[in-house]
C-alpha positions as MATLAB code, in Angstrom:
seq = 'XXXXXXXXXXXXXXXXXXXXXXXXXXXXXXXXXXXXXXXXXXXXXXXXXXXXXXXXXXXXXXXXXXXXXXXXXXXXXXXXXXXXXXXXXXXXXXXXXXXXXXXXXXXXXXXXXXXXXXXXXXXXXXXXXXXXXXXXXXXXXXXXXXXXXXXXXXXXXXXXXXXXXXXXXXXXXXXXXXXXXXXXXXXXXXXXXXXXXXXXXXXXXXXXXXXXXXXXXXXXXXXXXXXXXXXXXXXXXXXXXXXXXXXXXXXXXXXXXXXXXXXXXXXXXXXXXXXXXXXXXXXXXXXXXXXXXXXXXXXXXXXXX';
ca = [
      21.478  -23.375    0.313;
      23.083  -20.138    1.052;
      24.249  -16.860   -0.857;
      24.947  -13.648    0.652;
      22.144  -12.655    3.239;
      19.771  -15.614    1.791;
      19.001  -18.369    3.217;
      16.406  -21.278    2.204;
      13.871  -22.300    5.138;
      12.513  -26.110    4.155;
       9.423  -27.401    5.320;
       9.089  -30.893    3.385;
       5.140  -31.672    5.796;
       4.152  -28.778    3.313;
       5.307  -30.079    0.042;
       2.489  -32.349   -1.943;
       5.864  -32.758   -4.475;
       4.158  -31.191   -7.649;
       7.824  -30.818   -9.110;
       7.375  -27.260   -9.631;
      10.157  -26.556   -7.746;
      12.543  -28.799   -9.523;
      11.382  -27.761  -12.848;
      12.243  -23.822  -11.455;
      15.736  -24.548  -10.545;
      18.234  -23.418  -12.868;
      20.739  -24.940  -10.644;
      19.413  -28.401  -10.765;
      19.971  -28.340   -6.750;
      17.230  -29.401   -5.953;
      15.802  -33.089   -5.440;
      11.900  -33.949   -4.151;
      10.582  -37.280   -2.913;
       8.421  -38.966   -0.255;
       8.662  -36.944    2.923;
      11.968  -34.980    1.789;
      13.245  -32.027    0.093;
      16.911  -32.553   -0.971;
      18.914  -29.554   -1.912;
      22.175  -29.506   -3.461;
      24.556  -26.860   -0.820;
      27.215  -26.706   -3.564;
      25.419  -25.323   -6.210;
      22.212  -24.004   -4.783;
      22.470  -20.090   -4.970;
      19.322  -19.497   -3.322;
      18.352  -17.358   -6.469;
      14.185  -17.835   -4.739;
      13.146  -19.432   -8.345;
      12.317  -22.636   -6.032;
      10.737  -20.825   -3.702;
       8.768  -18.224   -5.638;
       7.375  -21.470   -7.752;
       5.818  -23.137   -4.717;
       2.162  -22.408   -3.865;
       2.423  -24.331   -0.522;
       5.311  -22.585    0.954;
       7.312  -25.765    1.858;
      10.115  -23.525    0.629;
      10.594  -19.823    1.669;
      13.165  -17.705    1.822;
      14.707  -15.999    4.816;
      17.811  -13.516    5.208;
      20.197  -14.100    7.358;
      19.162  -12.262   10.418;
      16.337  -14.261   10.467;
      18.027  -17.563    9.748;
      20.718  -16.603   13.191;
      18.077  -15.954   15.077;
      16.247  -19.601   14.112;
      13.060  -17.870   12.011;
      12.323  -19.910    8.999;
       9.804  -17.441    7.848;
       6.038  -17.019    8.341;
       4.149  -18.406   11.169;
       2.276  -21.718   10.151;
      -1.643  -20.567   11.537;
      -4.399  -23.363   12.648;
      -7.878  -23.844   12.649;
      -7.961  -23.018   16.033;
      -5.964  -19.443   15.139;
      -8.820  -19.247   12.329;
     -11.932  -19.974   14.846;
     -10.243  -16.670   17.079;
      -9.891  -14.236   14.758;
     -13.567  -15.169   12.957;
     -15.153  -15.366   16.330;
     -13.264  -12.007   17.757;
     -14.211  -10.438   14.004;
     -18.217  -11.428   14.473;
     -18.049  -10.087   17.884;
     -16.780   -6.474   17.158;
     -19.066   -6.891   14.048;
     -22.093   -6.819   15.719;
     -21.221   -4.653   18.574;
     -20.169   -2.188   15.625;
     -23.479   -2.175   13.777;
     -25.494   -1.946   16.723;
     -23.959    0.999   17.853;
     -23.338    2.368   14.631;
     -27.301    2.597   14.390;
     -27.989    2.664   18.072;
     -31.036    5.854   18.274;
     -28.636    7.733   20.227;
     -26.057    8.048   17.289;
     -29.458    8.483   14.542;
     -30.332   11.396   16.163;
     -27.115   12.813   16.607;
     -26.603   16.229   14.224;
     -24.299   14.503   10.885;
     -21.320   15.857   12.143;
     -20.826   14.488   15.417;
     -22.754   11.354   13.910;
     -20.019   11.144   11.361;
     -16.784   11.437   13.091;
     -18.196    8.460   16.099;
     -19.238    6.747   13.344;
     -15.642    6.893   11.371;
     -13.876    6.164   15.155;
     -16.390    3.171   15.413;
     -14.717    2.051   12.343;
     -11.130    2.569   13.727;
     -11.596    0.412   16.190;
     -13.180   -2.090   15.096;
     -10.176   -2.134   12.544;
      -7.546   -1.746   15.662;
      -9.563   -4.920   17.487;
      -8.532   -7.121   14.523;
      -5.627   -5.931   14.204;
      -4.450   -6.249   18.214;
      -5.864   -9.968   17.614;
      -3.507  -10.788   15.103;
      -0.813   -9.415   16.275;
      -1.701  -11.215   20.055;
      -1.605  -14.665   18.126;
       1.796  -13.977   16.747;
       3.357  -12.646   19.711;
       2.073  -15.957   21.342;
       3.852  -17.592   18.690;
       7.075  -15.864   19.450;
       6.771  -13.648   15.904;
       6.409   -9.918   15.551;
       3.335   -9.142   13.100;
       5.529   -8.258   10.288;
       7.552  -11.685   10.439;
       4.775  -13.670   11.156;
       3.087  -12.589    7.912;
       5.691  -12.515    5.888;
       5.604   -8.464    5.468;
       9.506   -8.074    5.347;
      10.217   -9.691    2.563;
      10.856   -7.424   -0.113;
      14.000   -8.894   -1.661;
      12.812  -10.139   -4.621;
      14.159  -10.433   -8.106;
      12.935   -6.901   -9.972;
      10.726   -9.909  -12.564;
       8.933  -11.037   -9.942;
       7.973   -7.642   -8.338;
       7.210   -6.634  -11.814;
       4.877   -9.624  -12.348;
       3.355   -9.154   -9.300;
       2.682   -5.248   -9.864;
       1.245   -6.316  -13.099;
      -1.010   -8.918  -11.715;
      -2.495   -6.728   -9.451;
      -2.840   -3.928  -11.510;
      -5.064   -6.861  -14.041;
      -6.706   -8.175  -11.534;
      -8.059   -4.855   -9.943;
      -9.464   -3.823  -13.923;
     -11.216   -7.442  -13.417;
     -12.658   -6.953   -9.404;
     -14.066   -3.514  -10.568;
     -15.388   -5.010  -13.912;
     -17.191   -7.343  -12.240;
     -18.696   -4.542   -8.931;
     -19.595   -2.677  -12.019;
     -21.516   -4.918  -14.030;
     -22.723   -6.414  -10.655;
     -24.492   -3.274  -10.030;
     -25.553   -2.588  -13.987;
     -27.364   -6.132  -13.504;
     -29.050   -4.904  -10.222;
     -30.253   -2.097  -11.430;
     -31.940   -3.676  -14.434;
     -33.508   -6.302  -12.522;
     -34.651   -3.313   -9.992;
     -32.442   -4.052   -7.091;
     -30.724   -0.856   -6.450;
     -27.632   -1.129   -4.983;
     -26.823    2.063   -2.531;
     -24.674    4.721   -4.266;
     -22.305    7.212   -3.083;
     -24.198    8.698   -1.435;
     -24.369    6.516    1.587;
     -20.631    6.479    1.782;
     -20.688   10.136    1.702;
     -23.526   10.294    4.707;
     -21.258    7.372    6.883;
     -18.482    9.699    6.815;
     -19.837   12.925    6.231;
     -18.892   14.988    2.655;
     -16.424   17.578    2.342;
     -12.985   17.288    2.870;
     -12.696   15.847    6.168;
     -15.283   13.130    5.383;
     -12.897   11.982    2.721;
     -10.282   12.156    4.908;
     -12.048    9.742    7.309;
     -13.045    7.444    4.625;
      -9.783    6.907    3.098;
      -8.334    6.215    6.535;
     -11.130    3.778    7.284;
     -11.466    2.045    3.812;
      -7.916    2.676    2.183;
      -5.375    2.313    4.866;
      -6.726    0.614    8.122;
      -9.389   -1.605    6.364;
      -7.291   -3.284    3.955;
      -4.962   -4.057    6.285;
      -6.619   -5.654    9.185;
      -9.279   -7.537    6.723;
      -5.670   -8.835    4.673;
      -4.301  -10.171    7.752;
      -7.480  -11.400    9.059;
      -8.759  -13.581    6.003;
      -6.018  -13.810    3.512;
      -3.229  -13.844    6.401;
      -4.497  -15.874    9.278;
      -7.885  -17.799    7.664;
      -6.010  -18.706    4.325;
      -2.987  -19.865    5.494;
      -5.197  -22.310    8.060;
      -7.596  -23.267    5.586;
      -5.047  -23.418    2.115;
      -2.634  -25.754    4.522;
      -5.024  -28.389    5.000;
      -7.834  -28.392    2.121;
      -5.574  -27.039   -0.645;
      -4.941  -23.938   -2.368;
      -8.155  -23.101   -4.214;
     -10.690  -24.738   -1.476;
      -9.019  -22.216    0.778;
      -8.951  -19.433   -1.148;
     -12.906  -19.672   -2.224;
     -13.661  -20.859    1.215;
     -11.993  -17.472    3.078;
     -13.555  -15.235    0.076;
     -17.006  -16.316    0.818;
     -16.542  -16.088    4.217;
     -15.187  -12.296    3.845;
     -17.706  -11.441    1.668;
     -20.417  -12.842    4.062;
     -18.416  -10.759    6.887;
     -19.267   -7.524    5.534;
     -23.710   -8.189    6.177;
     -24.647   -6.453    2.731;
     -26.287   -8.772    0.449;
     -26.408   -7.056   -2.793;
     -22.287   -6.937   -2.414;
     -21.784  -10.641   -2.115;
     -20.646  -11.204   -5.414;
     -18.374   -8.558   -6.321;
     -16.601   -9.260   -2.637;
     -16.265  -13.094   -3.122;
     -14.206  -12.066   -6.740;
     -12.134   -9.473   -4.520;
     -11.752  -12.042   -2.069;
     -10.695  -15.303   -4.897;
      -7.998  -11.985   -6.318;
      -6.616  -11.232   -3.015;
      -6.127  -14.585   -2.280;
      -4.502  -15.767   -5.556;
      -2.262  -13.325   -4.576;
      -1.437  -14.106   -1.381;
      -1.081  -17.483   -2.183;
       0.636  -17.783   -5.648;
       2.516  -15.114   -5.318;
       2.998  -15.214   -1.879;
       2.448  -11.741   -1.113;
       0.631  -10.578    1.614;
       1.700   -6.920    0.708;
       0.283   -7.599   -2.630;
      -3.272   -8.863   -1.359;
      -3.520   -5.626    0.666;
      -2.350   -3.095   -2.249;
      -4.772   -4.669   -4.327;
      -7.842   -4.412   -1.221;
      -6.945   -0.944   -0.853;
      -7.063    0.278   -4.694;
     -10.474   -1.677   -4.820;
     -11.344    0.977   -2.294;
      -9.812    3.794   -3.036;
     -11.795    3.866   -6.359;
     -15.058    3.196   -4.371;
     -13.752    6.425   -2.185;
     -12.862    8.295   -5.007;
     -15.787    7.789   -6.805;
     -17.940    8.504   -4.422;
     -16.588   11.994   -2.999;
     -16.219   12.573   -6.928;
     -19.550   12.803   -7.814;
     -20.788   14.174   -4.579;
     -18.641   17.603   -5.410;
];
């Protein structure tokens, strides 16, 4: 159950006892049945193969540090944790757009409009953020332990698979915004272009730099922790894995109050929650938000040269 800095953390209310586990352990250590997870101390060498196998987290991996000081890995969120964080999220939403189009800020000259626009942004990022990380603190967890955001020991394959399934699955997000928008256009629904990114933030240099704070860095993160962190991990614990997943990606894409978007969001949203559930990575989910993104970014300040 041990080796070097390793430890396994066992949650057997978790497991639904899919054998997965079993059938991952080269070791043979381990043993599954009603209520119980039975692992072999002698010849377990907590190699994660059990633990990266498991979509329900009922096994996890923790180092030692964390095992002394009696964390057994990522705080378990409720519904309850879910209603806060939607209900602080709708909140700042609305208080966002109305002052984000408030008369006062329309008939500002684009500069100034732009830059209190972009720190609008920022904090309604930093209020979902400060939620979050309030709700783990009252769980007795730092941020980056109570999602999980340490744990980079992992065997090279899996970070390798993982790379490679985000890399896939942002060619098949895009694809889809892509031919979303080719399909909008056609039927005479057009979608808003760069060019309303460009006007949020203002063009130029420093308008990109505002957007790519906004969109690539702070956005990715707070939304990840928000939906796939917090709203998942509620949701996937007590409907299942995809009923949570689909459930939080239509609720994020209905988050964001832009209709022709829906789609392509809710496929973002099913990708960064695959993610963060099969391959339990949270770091993964928000790499993946924040290329999504960075293309929309790039693309835009591209063709606005």
């Amino acid at each position: 159950m041990r080796s070097g800095r390793q430890h396994l953390a066992i949650d057997p209310d978790r497991c639904d006892r899919c054998g997965r586990c079993v059938a991952a352990c080269r070791q043979g250590a381990l043993r599954v049945g009603g209520g119980y997870i039975y692992v072999d101390t002698s010849s377990c060498d907590a190699c994660s193969a059990c633990a990266d196998a498991c979509a329900r987290r009922a096994i996890s991996i923790t180092s030692a540090r964390e095992a002394a000081d009696g964390a057994e890995g990522r705080v378990v969120w409720t519904l309850r944790d879910a209603a806060v964080v939607l209900a602080v999220m709708s909140a700042s939403l609305v208080a966002t757009r109305l002052l984000m189009t408030s008369d006062a800020v329309v008939a500002m000259v684009p500069e100034a409009r732009a830059l209190l626009r972009s720190a609008t942004l920022v904090a309604f990022f930093a209020i979902q953020l400060l939620t979050v990380t309030t709700l783990a603190r009252l769980r007795g967890a730092s941020l980056v332990r109570a999602f999980g955001l340490r744990r980079l020991r992992r065997r090279m394959s899996y970070v390798a698979t993982t790379v490679a399934f985000v890399i896939v699955l942002l060619m098949v997000t895009r694809g889809v915004a892509y031919a979303w928008a080719a399909v909008a256009r056609a039927a005479g629904w057009a979608p808003p272009d760069g060019a309303a990114l460009t006007a949020l933030f203002g063009g130029g240099g420093l308008g990109l730099a505002l957007a790519m704070v906004s969109l690539v860095v702070l956005g990715p993160v707070a939304e990840e922790l928000c939906f796939r962190g917090v709203v998942l991990g509620a949701l996937g614990a007590r409907w299942g894995a995809w009923a949570g997943i689909v459930s939080t990606a239509v609720v994020f894409a209905i988050s964001h109050l832009t209709a022709w978007t829906f789609l392509p969001l809710v496929t973002l949203g099913i990708a960064a929650g695959c993610l963060a559930w099969f391959r339990r990575s949270l770091l993964a989910a928000i790499s993946l938000h924040a290329l999504y993104n960075g293309v929309v970014v790039a693309a835009a300040y591209w063709l606005a040269r």
